Short mmCIF file of C-alpha atoms and ligand atoms in Angstrom, two decimals:
data_model
loop_
_atom_site.label_atom_id
_atom_site.label_comp_id
_atom_site.label_asym_id
_atom_site.label_seq_id
_atom_site.Cartn_x
_atom_site.Cartn_y
_atom_site.Cartn_z
CA MET A 8 -62.24 -14.34 78.67
CA THR A 9 -59.61 -14.32 75.95
CA ALA A 10 -57.50 -11.27 75.26
CA ALA A 11 -59.16 -10.73 71.88
CA VAL A 12 -62.52 -10.03 73.49
CA ALA A 13 -61.15 -7.04 75.35
CA LEU A 14 -59.85 -5.41 72.18
CA ASP A 15 -61.79 -2.82 70.23
CA VAL A 16 -63.45 -3.85 67.00
CA GLY A 17 -62.96 -1.92 63.80
CA LEU A 18 -63.41 -1.84 60.05
CA VAL A 19 -60.46 -1.33 57.70
CA VAL A 20 -61.38 1.55 55.36
CA ALA A 21 -57.96 2.07 53.77
CA THR A 22 -54.51 0.55 53.86
CA HIS A 23 -51.10 1.87 52.98
CA GLY A 24 -48.00 -0.22 53.54
CA ARG A 25 -48.05 -1.34 57.16
CA GLN A 26 -50.68 1.18 58.12
CA ALA A 27 -54.40 0.73 58.15
CA MET A 28 -57.14 3.27 58.75
CA VAL A 29 -59.55 1.57 61.10
CA GLU A 30 -63.05 2.87 61.73
CA THR A 31 -64.72 2.19 65.05
CA PRO A 32 -68.41 1.23 65.32
CA ASP A 33 -69.25 4.83 66.28
CA GLY A 34 -67.44 6.23 63.25
CA GLN A 35 -64.13 7.37 64.69
CA ARG A 36 -61.11 6.73 62.54
CA VAL A 37 -57.87 5.52 64.07
CA LEU A 38 -54.61 5.21 62.21
CA CYS A 39 -53.31 1.79 63.12
CA HIS A 40 -50.06 0.02 62.59
CA THR A 41 -49.91 -3.64 61.91
CA ARG A 42 -47.52 -6.07 63.46
CA GLY A 43 -45.05 -8.01 61.36
CA LYS A 44 -43.17 -7.09 58.24
CA LYS A 45 -46.02 -6.67 55.87
CA SER A 46 -49.68 -5.99 56.31
CA ASP A 47 -52.06 -8.48 54.77
CA LEU A 48 -55.05 -6.38 55.67
CA VAL A 49 -57.44 -5.28 52.96
CA VAL A 50 -60.28 -2.80 52.82
CA GLY A 51 -63.41 -4.36 54.29
CA ASP A 52 -61.53 -6.39 56.87
CA ARG A 53 -62.90 -6.55 60.40
CA VAL A 54 -60.13 -6.33 62.96
CA ARG A 55 -59.51 -6.04 66.68
CA TRP A 56 -57.09 -3.39 67.72
CA LEU A 57 -55.44 -1.88 70.73
CA PRO A 58 -55.12 1.85 71.38
CA VAL A 59 -51.55 3.10 71.71
CA ALA A 60 -50.11 6.57 72.20
CA ASP A 61 -50.15 7.61 68.54
CA GLY A 62 -53.13 5.65 67.27
CA GLY A 63 -53.61 1.93 67.37
CA VAL A 64 -52.14 -1.48 66.69
CA VAL A 65 -54.08 -4.14 64.86
CA GLU A 66 -53.85 -7.32 66.89
CA HIS A 67 -56.30 -9.65 65.24
CA LEU A 68 -58.03 -10.17 61.92
CA GLU A 69 -61.57 -11.52 62.16
CA PRO A 70 -62.37 -14.38 59.78
CA ARG A 71 -63.34 -13.10 56.35
CA ARG A 72 -66.74 -13.86 54.88
CA ASN A 73 -65.14 -13.64 51.45
CA LEU A 74 -62.16 -12.11 49.67
CA LEU A 75 -62.00 -10.98 46.06
CA PHE A 76 -58.53 -11.30 44.60
CA ARG A 77 -56.65 -11.93 41.42
CA GLN A 78 -53.85 -14.40 41.27
CA ASP A 79 -51.29 -13.55 38.65
CA GLU A 80 -48.38 -15.83 37.96
CA TRP A 81 -46.14 -14.15 40.48
CA ARG A 82 -48.37 -12.44 42.94
CA THR A 83 -51.72 -12.27 44.60
CA LYS A 84 -53.54 -8.97 44.55
CA SER A 85 -56.46 -8.64 46.93
CA PHE A 86 -59.22 -6.19 46.06
CA ALA A 87 -61.35 -6.20 49.21
CA ALA A 88 -62.99 -8.47 51.78
CA ASN A 89 -66.46 -9.10 53.20
CA LEU A 90 -68.35 -7.94 50.12
CA ASP A 91 -72.06 -8.25 49.42
CA GLN A 92 -71.62 -7.80 45.70
CA LEU A 93 -69.38 -6.84 42.81
CA LEU A 94 -70.46 -4.18 40.34
CA MET A 95 -68.50 -4.46 37.10
CA LEU A 96 -68.71 -1.21 35.22
CA VAL A 97 -68.32 -1.26 31.45
CA ALA A 98 -69.18 1.11 28.62
CA PRO A 99 -69.38 1.17 24.83
CA GLU A 100 -66.36 3.47 24.75
CA PRO A 101 -63.57 2.85 25.44
CA VAL A 102 -64.33 -0.65 24.21
CA PHE A 103 -64.17 -3.02 27.17
CA SER A 104 -62.36 -6.33 27.18
CA GLU A 105 -64.78 -9.22 27.43
CA SER A 106 -61.96 -11.41 28.68
CA GLN A 107 -61.38 -9.04 31.62
CA LEU A 108 -65.09 -8.94 32.34
CA THR A 109 -65.32 -12.72 32.34
CA ARG A 110 -62.24 -13.04 34.52
CA ALA A 111 -63.68 -10.72 37.13
CA LEU A 112 -66.98 -12.61 37.11
CA ILE A 113 -65.15 -15.92 37.53
CA ALA A 114 -63.09 -14.56 40.43
CA ALA A 115 -66.31 -13.35 42.07
CA ALA A 116 -68.01 -16.72 41.51
CA GLU A 117 -65.01 -18.51 42.98
CA ALA A 118 -65.15 -16.23 46.02
CA GLY A 119 -68.92 -16.69 46.38
CA ILE A 120 -69.68 -13.03 45.67
CA PRO A 121 -72.75 -12.12 43.56
CA ALA A 122 -71.97 -9.88 40.58
CA LEU A 123 -73.83 -7.29 38.54
CA ILE A 124 -72.79 -5.53 35.36
CA GLY A 125 -73.30 -1.79 34.97
CA LEU A 126 -73.40 -0.70 31.33
CA ASN A 127 -72.63 3.00 31.41
CA LYS A 128 -72.81 5.66 28.65
CA ILE A 129 -75.96 4.28 27.05
CA ASP A 130 -76.34 7.72 25.43
CA LEU A 131 -73.56 6.82 22.98
CA PRO A 132 -74.58 5.49 19.55
CA SER A 133 -72.21 2.54 19.90
CA VAL A 134 -74.30 1.24 22.81
CA ASP A 135 -75.97 -1.33 20.55
CA VAL A 136 -72.69 -3.13 20.01
CA ALA A 137 -72.07 -3.17 23.76
CA ARG A 138 -75.59 -4.52 24.41
CA GLU A 139 -74.97 -7.24 21.88
CA ARG A 140 -71.71 -8.18 23.57
CA LEU A 141 -73.45 -8.34 26.93
CA ALA A 142 -76.42 -10.40 25.70
CA PRO A 143 -74.78 -13.74 26.65
CA TYR A 144 -74.29 -12.45 30.18
CA ARG A 145 -77.92 -11.46 30.51
CA ARG A 146 -78.94 -14.84 29.14
CA MET A 147 -76.88 -16.64 31.74
CA GLY A 148 -78.57 -14.67 34.49
CA VAL A 149 -76.26 -11.76 35.25
CA GLU A 150 -78.19 -8.57 35.85
CA VAL A 151 -77.13 -5.78 33.49
CA ILE A 152 -78.00 -2.29 34.69
CA GLU A 153 -78.12 0.35 31.97
CA LEU A 154 -76.84 3.74 32.99
CA ALA A 155 -75.86 7.13 31.68
CA LEU A 156 -74.09 8.37 34.77
CA LYS A 157 -73.13 11.68 33.25
CA ARG A 158 -75.95 12.21 30.78
CA ASP A 159 -78.83 11.14 32.97
CA PRO A 160 -77.63 11.14 36.56
CA GLU A 161 -81.15 11.17 38.00
CA GLN A 162 -82.13 7.96 36.21
CA ALA A 163 -78.83 6.39 37.23
CA ARG A 164 -79.31 7.32 40.86
CA GLN A 165 -82.83 5.89 40.90
CA ARG A 166 -81.69 2.71 39.20
CA LEU A 167 -78.73 2.22 41.51
CA ALA A 168 -80.14 3.27 44.87
CA PRO A 169 -82.16 0.11 45.61
CA LEU A 170 -79.30 -2.12 44.46
CA LEU A 171 -76.67 -0.42 46.59
CA LYS A 172 -78.76 0.29 49.67
CA GLY A 173 -77.54 -1.43 52.83
CA ARG A 174 -74.90 -3.40 50.98
CA THR A 175 -71.15 -3.32 50.58
CA THR A 176 -70.39 -3.12 46.86
CA LEU A 177 -67.00 -3.28 45.20
CA VAL A 178 -66.90 -1.29 41.96
CA LEU A 179 -64.47 -2.60 39.37
CA GLY A 180 -63.83 -1.64 35.82
CA PRO A 181 -61.15 -0.52 33.43
CA SER A 182 -60.37 3.18 33.49
CA GLY A 183 -62.63 5.43 31.47
CA MET A 184 -65.83 3.49 32.18
CA GLY A 185 -67.21 5.99 34.69
CA LYS A 186 -66.18 4.75 38.13
CA SER A 187 -65.32 8.21 39.41
CA THR A 188 -68.53 9.61 37.95
CA LEU A 189 -70.46 6.88 39.76
CA ILE A 190 -68.79 7.52 43.10
CA ASN A 191 -69.36 11.24 42.85
CA LEU A 192 -72.98 10.70 41.97
CA VAL A 193 -73.98 8.34 44.77
CA VAL A 194 -71.54 9.16 47.56
CA PRO A 195 -72.20 12.30 49.57
CA ALA A 196 -69.04 14.39 49.93
CA ALA A 197 -66.94 11.76 48.20
CA GLU A 198 -63.93 14.04 47.96
CA ALA A 199 -64.04 14.82 51.65
CA GLN A 200 -64.38 11.18 52.63
CA VAL A 201 -61.18 10.21 50.84
CA GLY A 202 -59.35 13.47 51.40
CA GLU A 203 -59.19 12.80 55.13
CA ILE A 204 -57.94 9.28 54.65
CA SER A 205 -55.35 10.31 52.09
CA GLN A 206 -54.01 12.96 54.38
CA ALA A 207 -53.72 10.65 57.34
CA LEU A 208 -52.15 7.86 55.34
CA ASN A 209 -49.96 10.26 53.43
CA THR A 210 -51.11 9.13 50.02
CA GLY A 211 -51.89 11.59 47.28
CA ARG A 212 -55.44 12.83 47.36
CA HIS A 213 -56.08 12.15 43.71
CA THR A 214 -54.15 8.97 43.25
CA THR A 215 -56.17 6.07 42.00
CA THR A 216 -53.58 3.66 43.28
CA SER A 217 -55.30 2.74 46.48
CA THR A 218 -58.58 1.13 47.38
CA ARG A 219 -61.09 3.37 49.10
CA TRP A 220 -64.14 2.82 51.20
CA TYR A 221 -67.09 5.23 50.87
CA TRP A 222 -70.19 5.30 53.02
CA LEU A 223 -73.39 5.84 51.05
CA ASP A 224 -75.47 7.14 53.91
CA GLU A 225 -75.14 8.79 57.27
CA GLY A 226 -76.34 5.67 59.01
CA ARG A 227 -73.31 3.92 57.50
CA SER A 228 -75.32 0.94 56.34
CA GLY A 229 -74.26 0.86 52.70
CA ALA A 230 -70.83 1.36 51.19
CA LEU A 231 -69.00 1.48 47.89
CA ILE A 232 -65.42 0.39 47.50
CA ASP A 233 -63.47 1.95 44.66
CA SER A 234 -60.49 0.01 43.48
CA PRO A 235 -57.72 0.99 41.09
CA GLY A 236 -57.94 -0.43 37.59
CA PHE A 237 -55.96 -3.47 36.56
CA GLN A 238 -54.09 -4.63 33.50
CA GLU A 239 -53.88 -8.32 34.10
CA PHE A 240 -56.48 -10.41 35.85
CA GLY A 241 -54.85 -13.71 36.67
CA LEU A 242 -57.05 -16.57 37.87
CA ARG A 243 -54.43 -18.96 39.14
CA GLN A 244 -56.64 -19.71 42.12
CA VAL A 245 -58.91 -21.64 39.74
CA ALA A 246 -58.05 -25.14 38.51
CA PRO A 247 -58.80 -25.70 34.80
CA GLU A 248 -61.29 -28.47 35.68
CA GLN A 249 -63.16 -26.00 37.88
CA LEU A 250 -63.57 -23.33 35.19
CA ALA A 251 -66.82 -24.55 33.65
CA THR A 252 -68.50 -24.71 37.06
CA LEU A 253 -67.74 -21.00 37.54
CA MET A 254 -69.15 -19.92 34.17
CA PRO A 255 -72.96 -20.14 34.42
CA ASP A 256 -73.60 -20.81 30.72
CA PHE A 257 -71.10 -23.69 30.85
CA ALA A 258 -72.32 -24.88 34.24
CA ALA A 259 -75.89 -25.18 32.90
CA ALA A 260 -74.65 -27.72 30.35
CA LEU A 261 -72.68 -29.88 32.78
CA GLY A 262 -73.71 -33.36 33.78
CA HIS A 263 -74.19 -34.83 30.31
CA CYS A 264 -70.62 -35.54 29.28
CA LYS A 265 -69.53 -39.08 28.47
CA PHE A 266 -66.30 -38.68 30.43
CA HIS A 267 -66.47 -37.53 34.01
CA ASN A 268 -63.20 -35.61 33.63
CA CYS A 269 -64.24 -34.04 30.31
CA SER A 270 -62.44 -30.79 29.48
CA HIS A 271 -65.25 -29.85 27.05
CA ARG A 272 -62.72 -29.15 24.35
CA HIS A 273 -62.35 -32.18 22.14
CA GLU A 274 -63.86 -35.19 23.88
CA PRO A 275 -66.65 -37.10 22.13
CA GLY A 276 -70.09 -37.14 23.76
CA CYS A 277 -69.59 -33.76 25.44
CA GLY A 278 -72.74 -32.03 26.69
CA VAL A 279 -71.04 -28.66 26.81
CA ARG A 280 -70.01 -28.91 23.18
CA ASP A 281 -73.58 -29.88 22.33
CA ALA A 282 -74.70 -26.69 24.05
CA MET A 283 -72.16 -24.73 22.01
CA GLU A 284 -73.52 -26.22 18.80
CA ARG A 285 -77.06 -25.31 19.84
CA GLY A 286 -75.83 -21.74 20.32
CA ALA A 287 -76.43 -21.77 24.07
CA ILE A 288 -72.86 -20.63 24.68
CA SER A 289 -71.58 -17.65 22.70
CA VAL A 290 -68.58 -17.94 20.43
CA SER A 291 -66.67 -15.34 22.43
CA ARG A 292 -67.31 -17.18 25.69
CA GLN A 293 -66.04 -20.37 24.05
CA ARG A 294 -62.89 -18.56 22.98
CA ILE A 295 -62.36 -17.13 26.46
CA TYR A 296 -62.87 -20.56 28.01
CA GLU A 297 -60.22 -22.04 25.70
CA GLU A 298 -57.80 -19.23 26.45
CA LEU A 299 -58.31 -19.59 30.20
CA TYR A 300 -58.15 -23.38 30.13
CA ASP A 301 -54.76 -23.19 28.43
CA GLU A 302 -53.51 -20.49 30.74
CA LEU A 303 -54.54 -22.35 33.88
CA SER A 304 -53.11 -25.62 32.61
CA GLN A 305 -49.64 -24.19 32.21
CA LYS A 306 -47.17 -25.38 34.77
CA ARG A 307 -45.99 -22.84 37.27
CA TRP A 308 -42.27 -22.30 37.50
N1 GDP B 1214 -71.15 9.92 27.07
C1 GDP B 1214 -71.03 9.67 28.37
N2 GDP B 1214 -69.84 9.84 28.96
C2 GDP B 1214 -69.74 9.57 30.27
C3 GDP B 1214 -70.84 9.11 31.03
N3 GDP B 1214 -70.42 8.88 32.28
C4 GDP B 1214 -69.12 9.21 32.32
N4 GDP B 1214 -68.70 9.62 31.11
C5 GDP B 1214 -67.36 10.12 30.74
O1 GDP B 1214 -66.43 9.06 30.71
C6 GDP B 1214 -65.14 9.55 31.06
C7 GDP B 1214 -64.53 8.67 32.15
O2 GDP B 1214 -65.28 8.81 33.34
P1 GDP B 1214 -64.63 8.54 34.77
O3 GDP B 1214 -65.74 8.62 35.76
O4 GDP B 1214 -63.44 9.39 34.99
O5 GDP B 1214 -64.16 7.03 34.58
P2 GDP B 1214 -63.17 6.14 35.45
O6 GDP B 1214 -61.85 6.18 34.78
O7 GDP B 1214 -63.77 4.77 35.42
O8 GDP B 1214 -63.13 6.70 36.84
C8 GDP B 1214 -65.32 11.00 31.51
O9 GDP B 1214 -64.93 11.83 30.47
C9 GDP B 1214 -66.81 11.09 31.78
O10 GDP B 1214 -67.30 12.38 31.57
C10 GDP B 1214 -72.11 8.97 30.37
O11 GDP B 1214 -73.13 8.61 30.94
N5 GDP B 1214 -72.14 9.25 29.03
MG1 MG B 1215 -61.50 7.34 37.94
ZN1 ZN B 1216 -67.71 -32.07 28.26
#
C-alpha cells in the first residue's frame, strides 16, 4: 500500500494564497496548508491530505479531468478544475464583448469542457440585438438559454434546474450580466455558504476576487462555481493552426482546403473561405478569428 492511499480524500472548495479549504466526503471542511512556496491548487481539485494539529496539509493532487484556464502573455490564470460544463452568462446590457465570449468558448473547447450560453435580461428591449449577435453561436450548435433572472426568476429556475442538476458548472461572464443574481436564485443559503469560507480563509465576505464553490442541493450532487470577472482572456495555450478546429463553424468547413497547412486567410482553394462567402461563418466570427490568429502568431518575448 502506498502512502497516498492512507491519506484522506477531499475537494478544494476555495483557495487563498497557500491555503485551501478542503471538503471531506461527509461534508466537513478543513483548512489546509499546501507544501511548497506557492499553491497551484484550484477550486474543483481533488486532493489527498493529512490531518495536523491546526487543520490539514495537502499532500497530493489527484489527476485533473480537465482545467479551464486563460493564458495571457505573462501569466496563466486557472479558473477551476474537473468541470462538467461552462455556463457563459451574457446580457443585452451592458453590451457584452463577442471576442471575450468566443475566447471563453475556445478555452473550454481546448480543455474538452462543454459550454452553454445564458442570455440574461431578456425583458430588456435591446434583447433583439443580443439574440442577433448570438445567432451564429446557436447555428454552430451552442445551446443558448434565455433567462430573466431578476424579472422572471421562476421561469429561470425551471429552465436552469435540469441543466445544472448533478453537474459541476463554472459560471463565467463579465460583471453586470447577472452572475450574483443567478447564484442567489439557485443556491440555497448562498451567502452562508461563502460567508463561512471567507471567514476561515480571511478573505472579505463580499469580495468578488476569489473563486467560490456552491452546492446546489443538500445531497451535494450538483455545484456552481462563481469566478471573478476578467479583463483579458489570453489564449496562448492555443497554436494559431489549432484555432479553426476549436471554433465549430470553422471546424465544419475544414477538410476541403487545397493546402494542408492552410491558414484560411488568403490561400487559394480554401474551403473555410468558401464557407465564409456562403455566409456559413458570420462576419464577426471571421474578424475574431483574424484577430486571434494574429495574436497567437506573435512571438513571445
Ligand atoms: N432587467 C433585468 N436586470 C437584471 C436581470 N437580472 C439581473 N439584473 C440586474 O443586472 C445587474 C447586475 O446583476 P448582478 O447579478 O450583480 O451581475 P454580476 O455582476 O454578473 O454579478 C443588477 O442590477 C441586477 O438587478 C434581469 O433579468 N432583467
Ligand atoms: Mg456579482
Ligand atoms: Zn483554408
